[in-house]
Amino acid sequence: MRVGLDVGGTKTDAVIIDDDVHILARTRLATGWGVDAVGATIARAVDLVCGEAGIAREDIRSVGVGMPGQVAPGSTRVAHAVNLGVRELDVTRTLEPILGIPVRVENDVKAAALGAHALHGSGSGTMAYLNLGTGVAAGIVVEGQVWRGAGGSAGEVGHISIDPAGPPCRCGQRGCIEALAGGGAVAERWGRPGALPVRDVFDAADAGDALAVALRDDLARGVASAIRVLVLTADVDTVVIGGGLSALGDRLTTPVAAELEAGAEASAFIRSLRLRERATLLPAGSPAAALGAALVGRTTEEVLAHG
Amino acid sequence: MRVGLDVGGTKTDAVIIDDDVHILARTRLATGWGVDAVGATIARAVDLVCGEAGIAREDIRSVGVGMPGQVAPGSTRVAHAVNLGVRELDVTRTLEPILGIPVRVENDVKAAALGAHALHGSGSGTMAYLNLGTGVAAGIVVEGQVWRGAGGSAGEVGHISIDPAGPPCRCGQRGCIEALAGGGAVAERWGRPGALPVRDVFDAADAGDALAVALRDDLARGVASAIRVLVLTADVDTVVIGGGLSALGDRLTTPVAAELEAGAEASAFIRSLRLRERATLLPAGSPAAALGAALVGRTTEEVLAHG
């Protein structure tokens, strides 16, 4: 059995899975702020989910932690987890002595990609998980493993510019996919306060507000471009869309599908890729991110044996 | 020993390699036009290169053929090899009975990617070969094997649109990388006759012609974007540039490097990717394409044993 945690800016989602990747228990708790509180949240989440399942800590083979921020390939440390108030945390070194279980850490999008693959991956074995949150990034899963690439930039499609006349991106470029489709960029361009700014933009667009309609169009254009980039570069079989914006459900997928459809009408080549059929939305409340964290660090043999 | 052929629109390049991927002999001949003449060219190229090396046909373990056109994963057939006047050719079924040797076929860009990897691949094992010819396409090599993906669109970065206000592409979209950086698109936008239209454009740009300068700028922008897309999606360690336009040498790489440099100046994130250092040009006359064809179909065991 393995524990997986998705440590988010407000909530931490915890699951415990068996060797066949079935979820035995799941629990959620509030995430603390800052390096010490985040460490305490992780330890507490493991105990809570073990208690929920009635399983002793000694029976857990590993704890996998998915966190926003940079995790170098094979590293035990997360850096720049800005949303959590963590500049740097050696998750393994901090938590292993406390828990007495092997602890691994992974970037949250890459972990969620593993989980989305386990839950929704198709047979062909190549899948991208496109995370639409404050930023835009993807994780590519090949034969059950996260595509690692050379230096950690795999799946960073958010910073591909698709319009030299587009809005400036916080990365310094113009017209990046993230500048069009990132929740943070949309909120900034909208410029009005609100707890769920992208939802506000969609509401205002429905009511006919011109700026909101333009922002929604840009968002759909950005997401459609991300899907095209993933298929035209890595030729993934499926693009599973998750992240905070995926809670918009049909309100998100309808304009994205329309944008993909328009592209397919313009180009026989693009049409042949059947992009609309390849894109799918993660269901609301999906445990993909925590489940994926639990899968982090499984050996190739285990992946092949248990899928 | 294996034979590899790069069957191009005008010339066929043939090499014979040993198990350590050393080239024992190389020869070139004119390519015939149409399905029968192309078949005859392949048979003749095998005999010529065997003669050149003083090796009997019986000692050849396989013949690999790289050809422009579509080759489905694992297929023995090439389709739509327009430049060769071949609508469809089952290369294996046609040539194996004549040669008495196992014959494999691969798309020429994917074959060249394998060869570029053997000649110039770095240690990390992820490399992209960016082919700048009439069109723009890339082949991605992972652990010595061509990245296959789900449906054959891996590396088709030429049809990613990077500018909604850009020139129309023959694929039906606008502002595709190929519409900016493909030799065919540049020639069409230049609109003046000439055997080497892109070289003519570069000459005219050097002489100050405004249209030519704009076309050269667009070409550099397209190539730089292709490099960014390959690194930001697949995170390849190195991008090796080949194809017809690579004969322009420094005249091509200088504006591309300037474009990458401008991007790096604008964005700390892009700067951290060190794109300029990751991009490299295939030397003129490189045998990469034919060498790569010879490597097509080696088993994983052979790749691991011999690199």
Coordinates of C-alpha atoms in Angstrom, one line a residue:
Chain A
M1 CA 0.0 0.0 0.0
R2 CA 1.1 3.5 -0.8
V3 CA 0.0 7.0 0.3
G4 CA -0.3 9.9 -2.1
L5 CA -0.7 13.5 -1.2
D6 CA -1.7 16.5 -3.4
V7 CA -0.5 19.5 -1.4
G8 CA -2.5 22.4 -2.8
G9 CA -2.5 26.1 -1.9
T10 CA -5.6 25.7 0.3
K11 CA -6.3 22.0 0.7
T12 CA -4.3 18.8 0.8
D13 CA -5.9 15.7 -0.7
A14 CA -4.7 12.3 0.6
V15 CA -5.3 8.8 -0.7
I16 CA -4.1 5.4 0.2
I17 CA -3.9 2.8 -2.7
D18 CA -3.2 -0.9 -2.9
D19 CA -0.9 -2.6 -5.4
D20 CA -3.6 -2.7 -8.0
V21 CA -4.0 1.1 -7.8
H22 CA -7.4 0.9 -6.1
I23 CA -8.1 3.7 -3.6
L24 CA -8.7 2.3 -0.1
A25 CA -9.3 5.6 1.6
R26 CA -9.3 9.3 0.9
T27 CA -9.3 12.4 3.1
R28 CA -8.8 16.1 2.8
L29 CA -7.4 18.7 5.2
A30 CA -6.4 22.4 5.2
T31 CA -2.8 23.1 4.0
G32 CA -0.6 25.1 6.4
W33 CA 1.4 28.1 5.2
G34 CA 5.2 28.2 5.2
V35 CA 7.8 25.5 5.3
D36 CA 7.2 24.2 8.8
A37 CA 3.4 24.1 8.5
V38 CA 3.6 22.4 5.2
G39 CA 5.8 19.7 6.6
A40 CA 3.4 19.3 9.5
T41 CA 0.4 19.1 7.1
I42 CA 2.2 16.3 5.2
A43 CA 2.8 14.2 8.4
R44 CA -0.7 14.8 9.6
A45 CA -2.3 13.9 6.2
V46 CA -0.5 10.5 6.3
D47 CA -1.8 9.7 9.8
L48 CA -5.3 10.8 8.9
V49 CA -5.6 8.7 5.7
C50 CA -4.0 5.7 7.5
G51 CA -6.6 6.1 10.3
E52 CA -9.4 6.5 7.8
A53 CA -8.4 3.2 6.2
G54 CA -7.6 1.4 9.5
I55 CA -4.1 0.7 8.2
A56 CA -0.9 0.9 10.3
R57 CA 1.9 3.2 9.2
E58 CA 4.3 0.2 9.1
D59 CA 2.2 -1.3 6.2
I60 CA 2.8 1.7 3.9
R61 CA 5.6 1.2 1.4
S62 CA 6.0 4.8 0.3
V63 CA 4.5 8.3 0.6
G64 CA 4.4 10.3 -2.6
V65 CA 4.0 14.1 -2.3
G66 CA 2.8 16.2 -5.2
M67 CA 3.5 19.9 -4.7
P68 CA 3.5 23.0 -6.9
G69 CA 7.0 24.2 -7.5
Q70 CA 10.1 23.0 -9.2
V71 CA 11.4 19.4 -8.5
A72 CA 14.5 18.5 -10.4
P73 CA 14.4 14.9 -11.9
G74 CA 15.2 12.5 -9.1
S75 CA 15.4 15.2 -6.5
T76 CA 14.0 15.0 -3.0
R77 CA 13.5 18.7 -2.8
V78 CA 10.9 21.2 -4.0
A79 CA 11.8 24.8 -4.7
H80 CA 9.8 27.9 -5.4
A81 CA 6.5 26.6 -4.1
V82 CA 5.3 30.1 -4.0
N83 CA 1.6 29.3 -3.3
L84 CA 2.6 27.4 -0.2
G85 CA 5.0 30.0 1.2
V86 CA 7.9 27.5 0.7
R87 CA 11.1 28.7 -0.9
E88 CA 12.8 25.3 -0.5
L89 CA 11.9 22.1 1.3
D90 CA 13.8 18.8 1.3
V91 CA 10.6 16.7 1.6
T92 CA 12.4 13.4 1.9
R93 CA 14.9 14.5 4.5
T94 CA 12.3 16.3 6.5
L95 CA 9.6 13.7 6.5
E96 CA 11.3 10.3 6.4
P97 CA 12.7 10.6 9.9
I98 CA 9.3 11.6 11.2
L99 CA 7.2 9.0 9.3
G100 CA 9.7 6.1 9.1
I101 CA 8.5 5.4 5.5
P102 CA 10.3 6.2 2.1
V103 CA 9.1 9.7 1.0
R104 CA 9.2 10.9 -2.6
V105 CA 8.3 14.3 -4.0
E106 CA 7.1 15.4 -7.5
N107 CA 5.8 18.5 -9.1
D108 CA 2.0 18.5 -8.7
V109 CA 1.3 18.7 -12.4
K110 CA 3.6 15.8 -13.2
A111 CA 2.0 13.8 -10.3
A112 CA -1.5 14.6 -11.5
A113 CA -0.5 13.4 -15.0
L114 CA 0.5 10.0 -13.6
G115 CA -2.9 9.9 -11.8
A116 CA -4.9 11.0 -14.8
H117 CA -3.1 8.3 -16.8
A118 CA -4.0 5.6 -14.2
L119 CA -7.7 6.8 -14.2
H120 CA -8.2 7.9 -17.8
G121 CA -5.2 6.8 -19.9
S122 CA -6.0 5.0 -23.1
G123 CA -4.3 1.8 -24.2
S124 CA -1.7 3.4 -26.5
G125 CA 0.4 4.6 -23.5
T126 CA 1.0 8.2 -24.5
M127 CA -1.1 10.8 -22.7
A128 CA -0.8 14.4 -21.8
Y129 CA -2.4 16.0 -18.7
L130 CA -3.0 19.7 -19.4
N131 CA -3.3 21.6 -16.1
L132 CA -5.3 24.8 -16.3
G133 CA -4.9 26.6 -13.1
T134 CA -3.2 30.0 -12.2
G135 CA -0.7 28.9 -14.9
V136 CA -0.8 26.5 -17.8
A137 CA 1.5 23.4 -17.9
A138 CA 1.3 19.8 -19.1
G139 CA 2.7 16.5 -17.9
I140 CA 3.3 13.9 -20.6
V141 CA 3.0 10.2 -19.6
V142 CA 4.7 7.5 -21.7
E143 CA 4.3 3.9 -20.8
G144 CA 3.1 4.7 -17.3
Q145 CA 6.0 7.1 -16.5
V146 CA 6.2 10.8 -16.6
W147 CA 8.3 12.1 -19.5
R148 CA 11.3 13.6 -17.9
G149 CA 13.2 15.1 -20.8
A150 CA 16.6 16.7 -20.5
G151 CA 16.2 19.6 -18.0
G152 CA 12.8 19.8 -16.5
S153 CA 11.0 21.9 -19.2
A154 CA 9.0 19.0 -20.6
G155 CA 5.3 19.9 -20.9
E156 CA 5.9 23.7 -20.3
V157 CA 3.6 24.5 -23.2
G158 CA 2.2 27.5 -21.3
H159 CA 5.2 29.6 -22.4
I160 CA 5.0 28.9 -26.1
S161 CA 4.0 32.1 -27.8
I162 CA 1.1 31.7 -30.3
D163 CA 0.6 35.4 -31.1
P164 CA 3.3 38.1 -31.3
A165 CA 0.6 40.7 -30.9
G166 CA -1.0 39.0 -27.9
P167 CA -1.0 40.2 -24.3
P168 CA 2.3 40.3 -22.3
C169 CA 3.1 37.2 -20.2
R170 CA 4.6 37.3 -16.7
C171 CA 7.5 35.3 -18.2
G172 CA 8.5 38.3 -20.3
Q173 CA 7.3 37.1 -23.7
R174 CA 4.1 38.1 -25.5
G175 CA 1.1 36.0 -26.5
C176 CA 2.1 32.9 -24.5
I177 CA -0.5 30.2 -24.2
E178 CA -0.5 31.0 -20.4
A179 CA -1.0 34.7 -21.1
L180 CA -4.3 33.8 -22.9
A181 CA -5.5 30.8 -20.9
G182 CA -3.9 30.9 -17.4
G183 CA -6.3 31.8 -14.6
G184 CA -3.9 34.3 -13.2
A185 CA -3.5 36.1 -16.5
V186 CA -7.3 36.1 -17.2
A187 CA -7.9 37.6 -13.7
E188 CA -5.3 40.3 -14.2
R189 CA -6.7 41.3 -17.6
W190 CA -10.2 41.3 -16.1
G191 CA -9.0 43.5 -13.3
R192 CA -12.0 43.3 -11.0
P193 CA -11.9 41.7 -7.6
G194 CA -13.6 38.3 -7.0
A195 CA -12.9 34.9 -5.4
L196 CA -13.4 33.0 -8.7
P197 CA -12.3 35.5 -11.4
V198 CA -12.5 33.2 -14.4
R199 CA -16.0 32.1 -13.4
D200 CA -16.9 35.8 -13.1
V201 CA -15.5 36.4 -16.6
F202 CA -17.6 33.5 -18.0
D203 CA -20.7 34.9 -16.2
A204 CA -20.1 38.4 -17.6
A205 CA -19.4 36.9 -21.1
D206 CA -22.8 35.1 -20.9
A207 CA -24.3 38.4 -20.1
G208 CA -22.7 40.0 -23.2
D209 CA -19.8 42.0 -21.6
A210 CA -17.4 42.7 -24.5
L211 CA -14.2 42.4 -22.6
A212 CA -15.4 39.2 -20.9
V213 CA -16.3 37.7 -24.3
A214 CA -12.8 38.6 -25.7
L215 CA -11.1 37.0 -22.6
R216 CA -13.2 33.9 -22.9
D217 CA -12.3 33.7 -26.6
D218 CA -8.7 34.1 -25.9
L219 CA -8.9 31.4 -23.2
A220 CA -10.4 28.9 -25.6
R221 CA -7.8 29.8 -28.2
G222 CA -5.0 29.2 -25.7
V223 CA -6.4 25.9 -24.6
A224 CA -7.0 24.7 -28.2
S225 CA -3.4 25.7 -29.1
A226 CA -2.0 23.8 -26.1
I227 CA -3.9 20.7 -27.3
R228 CA -2.6 21.2 -30.9
V229 CA 1.0 21.6 -29.6
L230 CA 0.9 18.5 -27.5
V231 CA -0.5 16.4 -30.4
L232 CA 1.7 17.9 -33.1
T233 CA 4.9 17.6 -31.1
A234 CA 4.6 14.6 -28.7
D235 CA 1.7 12.9 -30.6
V236 CA -0.1 12.0 -27.4
D237 CA -3.1 9.8 -27.8
T238 CA -5.3 11.7 -25.3
V239 CA -5.2 15.2 -23.7
V240 CA -6.8 15.0 -20.2
I241 CA -7.7 18.5 -19.0
G242 CA -7.5 19.2 -15.2
G243 CA -6.7 21.9 -12.7
G244 CA -8.8 24.6 -11.1
L245 CA -10.4 25.8 -14.3
S246 CA -11.7 22.3 -15.1
A247 CA -14.4 22.9 -12.5
L248 CA -16.0 25.1 -15.2
G249 CA -17.0 21.9 -16.9
D250 CA -19.0 22.3 -20.1
R251 CA -18.7 26.1 -19.9
L252 CA -15.0 25.5 -20.5
T253 CA -15.1 22.6 -22.9
T254 CA -17.8 24.1 -25.2
P255 CA -15.8 27.1 -26.4
V256 CA -12.6 25.0 -26.6
A257 CA -14.4 22.4 -28.7
A258 CA -15.7 25.2 -31.0
E259 CA -12.2 26.5 -31.4
L260 CA -10.8 23.1 -32.3
E261 CA -13.7 22.6 -34.7
A262 CA -12.9 25.9 -36.4
G263 CA -9.3 24.8 -36.8
A264 CA -10.4 21.4 -38.2
E265 CA -12.7 23.2 -40.7
A266 CA -9.9 25.3 -42.0
S267 CA -7.3 22.5 -42.4
A268 CA -7.7 19.0 -43.7
F269 CA -4.4 18.1 -41.9
I270 CA -5.6 19.4 -38.6
R271 CA -9.0 17.6 -39.2
S272 CA -7.2 14.3 -39.6
L273 CA -5.9 14.6 -36.1
R274 CA -9.4 14.4 -34.6
L275 CA -8.3 16.7 -31.7
R276 CA -11.8 17.2 -30.3
E277 CA -12.1 13.4 -29.7
R278 CA -8.7 13.2 -28.2
A279 CA -9.4 15.9 -25.5
T280 CA -11.3 15.0 -22.4
L281 CA -12.0 16.7 -19.1
L282 CA -11.1 15.3 -15.7
P283 CA -14.3 14.9 -13.6
A284 CA -14.9 17.4 -10.8
G285 CA -13.4 16.1 -7.5
S286 CA -11.2 13.6 -9.3
P287 CA -8.5 12.1 -7.0
A288 CA -6.1 12.1 -9.9
A289 CA -3.5 14.4 -8.4
A290 CA -3.2 12.5 -5.0
L291 CA -3.5 9.1 -6.7
G292 CA -0.7 10.1 -9.1
A293 CA 1.5 11.2 -6.2
A294 CA 1.1 7.8 -4.7
L295 CA 2.4 6.3 -7.9
V296 CA 5.5 8.5 -8.0
G297 CA 8.7 6.5 -7.7
R298 CA 7.2 3.1 -8.5
T299 CA 9.8 1.1 -10.4
T300 CA 9.3 0.2 -14.1
E301 CA 8.7 -3.4 -13.1
E302 CA 5.8 -2.4 -10.9
V303 CA 4.3 -0.2 -13.6
L304 CA 4.5 -3.0 -16.1
A305 CA 3.0 -5.5 -13.6
H306 CA 0.1 -3.4 -12.3
G307 CA -0.5 -0.8 -15.1
Chain B
M1 CA 26.6 -5.0 -41.7
R2 CA 23.6 -3.0 -42.8
V3 CA 22.8 -0.8 -45.8
G4 CA 21.0 2.5 -45.4
L5 CA 19.5 4.6 -48.2
D6 CA 18.3 8.2 -48.2
V7 CA 16.0 8.4 -51.3
G8 CA 15.7 12.1 -52.1
G9 CA 13.9 13.9 -54.9
T10 CA 17.0 14.1 -57.0
K11 CA 19.8 12.0 -55.4
T12 CA 19.9 8.8 -53.4
D13 CA 22.6 8.6 -50.8
A14 CA 23.7 5.1 -49.8
V15 CA 25.9 3.9 -46.9
I16 CA 27.0 0.6 -45.5
I17 CA 27.7 0.4 -41.8
D18 CA 29.2 -2.2 -39.4
D19 CA 27.7 -3.2 -36.0
D20 CA 29.5 -0.3 -34.3
V21 CA 27.8 2.2 -36.7
H22 CA 30.9 3.0 -38.6
I23 CA 30.5 3.9 -42.2
L24 CA 32.4 1.4 -44.4
A25 CA 31.4 2.9 -47.8
R26 CA 29.2 5.6 -49.2
T27 CA 27.9 6.3 -52.7
R28 CA 25.4 8.5 -54.4
L29 CA 23.3 8.1 -57.5
A30 CA 20.4 9.9 -59.3
T31 CA 16.9 8.9 -58.1
G32 CA 14.5 7.7 -60.8
W33 CA 11.0 9.2 -61.1
G34 CA 7.9 7.1 -60.4
V35 CA 7.2 3.9 -58.6
D36 CA 9.2 1.5 -60.9
A37 CA 12.2 3.7 -61.3
V38 CA 12.4 4.4 -57.5
G39 CA 12.3 0.6 -56.9
A40 CA 15.1 0.1 -59.4
T41 CA 17.1 3.0 -57.8
I42 CA 16.9 1.3 -54.4
A43 CA 18.1 -2.1 -55.8
R44 CA 20.9 -0.4 -57.8
A45 CA 22.0 1.6 -54.8
V46 CA 22.4 -1.5 -52.7
D47 CA 24.5 -3.2 -55.3
L48 CA 26.6 0.0 -55.9
V49 CA 27.4 0.5 -52.2
C50 CA 28.2 -3.2 -51.7
G51 CA 30.5 -3.1 -54.6
E52 CA 32.1 0.1 -53.3
A53 CA 32.8 -1.7 -50.0
G54 CA 33.8 -5.0 -51.6
I55 CA 31.1 -6.8 -49.6
A56 CA 28.8 -9.5 -50.8
R57 CA 25.0 -9.0 -50.6
E58 CA 24.7 -12.1 -48.5
D59 CA 26.7 -10.4 -45.7
I60 CA 24.1 -7.6 -45.4
R61 CA 21.7 -8.1 -42.5
S62 CA 19.2 -5.4 -43.5
V63 CA 18.5 -2.6 -45.9
G64 CA 16.8 0.5 -44.5
V65 CA 15.2 3.0 -46.8
G66 CA 14.4 6.6 -45.8
M67 CA 11.9 8.2 -48.1
P68 CA 9.8 11.4 -48.1
G69 CA 6.2 10.5 -47.5
Q70 CA 4.0 8.9 -44.9
V71 CA 5.1 5.6 -43.3
A72 CA 2.7 4.3 -40.7
P73 CA 4.4 2.9 -37.6
G74 CA 5.7 -0.6 -38.3
S75 CA 4.5 -0.4 -41.9
T76 CA 6.4 -1.7 -44.9
R77 CA 4.8 0.9 -47.2
V78 CA 5.3 4.5 -48.1
A79 CA 2.5 6.7 -49.2
H80 CA 2.3 10.1 -50.8
A81 CA 6.0 10.4 -51.7
V82 CA 5.0 13.3 -54.0
N83 CA 8.6 14.4 -54.8
L84 CA 9.4 11.0 -56.1
G85 CA 6.2 10.5 -58.2
V86 CA 5.2 7.7 -55.9
R87 CA 1.6 7.5 -54.7
E88 CA 2.2 4.2 -52.8
L89 CA 5.0 1.7 -52.7
D90 CA 5.3 -1.4 -50.5
V91 CA 9.1 -1.2 -50.2
T92 CA 9.5 -4.4 -48.4
R93 CA 7.3 -6.5 -50.6
T94 CA 8.8 -5.1 -53.8
L95 CA 12.5 -5.1 -52.8
E96 CA 12.9 -8.2 -50.5
P97 CA 12.4 -10.7 -53.3
I98 CA 14.8 -8.9 -55.6
L99 CA 17.5 -8.4 -52.9
G100 CA 17.1 -11.4 -50.7
I101 CA 17.7 -9.2 -47.6
P102 CA 15.2 -7.9 -45.0
V103 CA 14.1 -4.4 -46.2
R104 CA 12.6 -1.8 -43.9
V105 CA 11.2 1.7 -44.7
E106 CA 10.9 4.8 -42.7
N107 CA 9.9 8.4 -43.3
D108 CA 13.1 10.3 -44.3
V109 CA 12.9 12.9 -41.5
K110 CA 12.5 10.2 -38.9
A111 CA 15.4 8.2 -40.4
A112 CA 17.6 11.3 -40.5
A113 CA 16.7 11.9 -36.9
L114 CA 18.2 8.5 -36.0
G115 CA 21.3 9.2 -38.0
A116 CA 21.7 12.7 -36.5
H117 CA 21.4 11.1 -33.1
A118 CA 24.1 8.5 -33.9
L119 CA 26.4 11.2 -35.1
H120 CA 25.6 14.2 -32.9
G121 CA 23.3 13.0 -30.1
S122 CA 24.4 14.0 -26.6
G123 CA 24.6 11.7 -23.6
S124 CA 21.1 12.5 -22.2
G125 CA 19.4 10.5 -24.9
T126 CA 16.7 13.0 -26.0
M127 CA 17.3 14.8 -29.2
A128 CA 15.2 16.5 -31.9
Y129 CA 16.2 16.6 -35.5
L130 CA 14.6 19.6 -37.2
N131 CA 14.4 19.3 -40.9
L132 CA 14.2 22.5 -42.9
G133 CA 13.4 21.6 -46.5
T134 CA 10.4 22.4 -48.6
G135 CA 8.4 21.8 -45.4
V136 CA 9.3 21.9 -41.7
A137 CA 9.1 18.7 -39.6
A138 CA 11.1 17.2 -36.7
G139 CA 12.0 13.7 -35.6
I140 CA 12.4 13.2 -31.8
V141 CA 14.8 10.5 -30.7
V142 CA 14.5 9.0 -27.2
E143 CA 17.1 6.4 -26.0
G144 CA 18.2 5.7 -29.6
Q145 CA 14.7 5.2 -30.9
V146 CA 12.4 7.5 -32.9
W147 CA 9.5 8.7 -30.8
R148 CA 6.5 7.2 -32.4
G149 CA 3.6 8.6 -30.5
A150 CA 0.0 7.6 -31.0
G151 CA -0.8 8.3 -34.7
G152 CA 2.2 9.5 -36.6
S153 CA 2.0 13.2 -35.9
A154 CA 5.0 13.3 -33.6
G155 CA 7.4 16.1 -34.5
E156 CA 4.9 17.8 -36.9
V157 CA 5.8 21.1 -35.4
G158 CA 5.6 22.8 -38.9
H159 CA 1.9 23.0 -38.6
I160 CA 1.8 24.8 -35.2
S161 CA 0.5 28.3 -35.8
I162 CA 2.6 31.0 -34.0
D163 CA 0.9 34.0 -35.5
P164 CA -2.9 34.4 -36.3
A165 CA -2.0 37.3 -38.6
G166 CA 0.7 35.4 -40.3
P167 CA 0.8 34.2 -44.0
P168 CA -1.6 31.4 -45.0
C169 CA -0.2 27.9 -44.9
R170 CA -0.8 25.2 -47.5
C171 CA -2.4 23.2 -44.7
G172 CA -5.2 25.6 -44.4
Q173 CA -4.2 27.4 -41.2
R174 CA -2.5 30.8 -40.9
G175 CA 0.9 31.6 -39.5
C176 CA 2.2 28.0 -39.2
I177 CA 5.9 27.6 -38.5
E178 CA 6.1 26.0 -42.0
A179 CA 4.4 29.0 -43.6
L180 CA 7.2 31.2 -42.2
A181 CA 10.2 28.8 -42.4
G182 CA 9.5 26.2 -45.0
G183 CA 11.5 26.5 -48.2
G184 CA 8.4 26.0 -50.3
A185 CA 6.5 28.8 -48.5
V186 CA 9.4 31.2 -48.7
A187 CA 9.8 30.5 -52.5
E188 CA 6.0 31.1 -53.0
R189 CA 6.0 34.4 -51.1
W190 CA 9.2 35.5 -52.9
G191 CA 7.5 34.7 -56.2
R192 CA 10.5 35.0 -58.5
P193 CA 11.9 32.0 -60.4
G194 CA 15.2 30.5 -59.4
A195 CA 16.8 27.1 -58.7
L196 CA 17.6 28.0 -55.1
P197 CA 14.9 30.5 -54.0
V198 CA 15.8 30.7 -50.3
R199 CA 19.4 31.4 -51.2
D200 CA 18.2 34.1 -53.6
V201 CA 16.1 35.6 -50.8
F202 CA 19.1 35.7 -48.5
D203 CA 21.2 37.3 -51.3
A204 CA 18.5 39.9 -51.9
A205 CA 18.2 40.5 -48.1
D206 CA 22.0 41.1 -47.9
A207 CA 21.5 43.6 -50.7
G208 CA 18.8 45.4 -48.7
D209 CA 15.6 44.2 -50.5
A210 CA 12.8 44.9 -48.1
L211 CA 10.6 41.9 -49.0
A212 CA 13.6 39.6 -48.8
V213 CA 14.6 41.0 -45.3
A214 CA 11.0 40.4 -44.1
L215 CA 11.1 36.9 -45.5
R216 CA 14.4 36.1 -43.8
D217 CA 13.2 37.6 -40.5
D218 CA 10.1 35.4 -40.7
L219 CA 12.2 32.4 -41.5
A220 CA 14.4 33.0 -38.5
R221 CA 11.3 33.6 -36.3
G222 CA 9.8 30.3 -37.5
V223 CA 12.9 28.3 -36.9
A224 CA 13.4 29.8 -33.4
S225 CA 9.8 29.0 -32.6
A226 CA 10.2 25.4 -33.7
I227 CA 13.3 25.1 -31.4
R228 CA 11.3 26.6 -28.5
V229 CA 8.3 24.3 -29.1
L230 CA 10.6 21.2 -29.1
V231 CA 12.3 22.2 -25.9
L232 CA 9.1 23.4 -24.1
T233 CA 7.1 20.4 -25.0
A234 CA 9.5 17.4 -25.3
D235 CA 12.4 19.0 -23.4
V236 CA 14.9 17.6 -25.9
D237 CA 18.5 18.1 -24.9
T238 CA 19.7 19.1 -28.4
V239 CA 18.0 20.3 -31.5
V240 CA 20.0 19.3 -34.6
I241 CA 19.1 21.3 -37.7
G242 CA 19.3 19.6 -41.1
G243 CA 17.6 19.5 -44.5
G244 CA 18.1 21.5 -47.6
L245 CA 18.2 24.9 -46.0
S246 CA 21.0 23.8 -43.6
A247 CA 23.3 24.2 -46.6
L248 CA 23.0 28.0 -45.9
G249 CA 25.2 27.4 -42.9
D250 CA 26.1 30.5 -40.9
R251 CA 23.7 32.6 -43.1
L252 CA 20.9 30.5 -41.6
T253 CA 22.2 30.1 -38.0
T254 CA 23.1 33.8 -37.5
P255 CA 19.6 35.2 -37.8
V256 CA 18.1 32.2 -35.9
A257 CA 20.6 32.8 -33.1
A258 CA 19.7 36.5 -33.0
E259 CA 16.1 35.6 -32.8
L260 CA 16.7 33.1 -29.9
E261 CA 18.9 35.7 -28.2
A262 CA 16.1 38.4 -28.4
G263 CA 13.7 35.9 -26.8
A264 CA 16.2 35.1 -24.0
E265 CA 16.6 38.8 -23.4
A266 CA 12.9 39.4 -23.0
S267 CA 12.3 36.4 -20.7
A268 CA 14.3 35.0 -17.7
F269 CA 12.5 31.7 -18.1
I270 CA 13.4 31.4 -21.8
R271 CA 16.9 32.5 -20.9
S272 CA 17.2 29.6 -18.4
L273 CA 16.6 27.1 -21.3
R274 CA 19.9 28.1 -23.0
L275 CA 18.3 27.5 -26.4
R276 CA 21.1 28.9 -28.4
E277 CA 23.5 26.4 -26.9
R278 CA 21.1 23.5 -27.5
A279 CA 20.7 24.1 -31.2
T280 CA 23.3 22.9 -33.7
L281 CA 23.6 22.6 -37.4
L282 CA 24.3 19.3 -39.2
P283 CA 27.5 19.8 -41.2
A284 CA 27.1 20.1 -45.0
G285 CA 27.2 16.7 -46.7
S286 CA 26.5 14.8 -43.5
P287 CA 25.6 11.2 -44.1
A288 CA 23.0 11.4 -41.3
A289 CA 20.0 10.6 -43.3
A290 CA 21.4 7.4 -45.0
L291 CA 23.1 6.3 -41.8
G292 CA 19.9 6.7 -39.9
A293 CA 18.0 4.7 -42.5
A294 CA 20.6 1.9 -41.9
L295 CA 19.7 2.0 -38.2
V296 CA 15.9 1.7 -38.9
G297 CA 14.5 -1.5 -37.3
R298 CA 17.4 -2.4 -35.1
T299 CA 16.1 -4.0 -32.0
T300 CA 16.2 -2.3 -28.6
E301 CA 18.9 -4.8 -27.6
E302 CA 21.1 -3.8 -30.5
V303 CA 20.6 -0.1 -29.7
L304 CA 21.6 -0.6 -26.1
A305 CA 24.6 -2.8 -27.0
H306 CA 26.0 -0.5 -29.8
G307 CA 24.6 3.0 -29.1

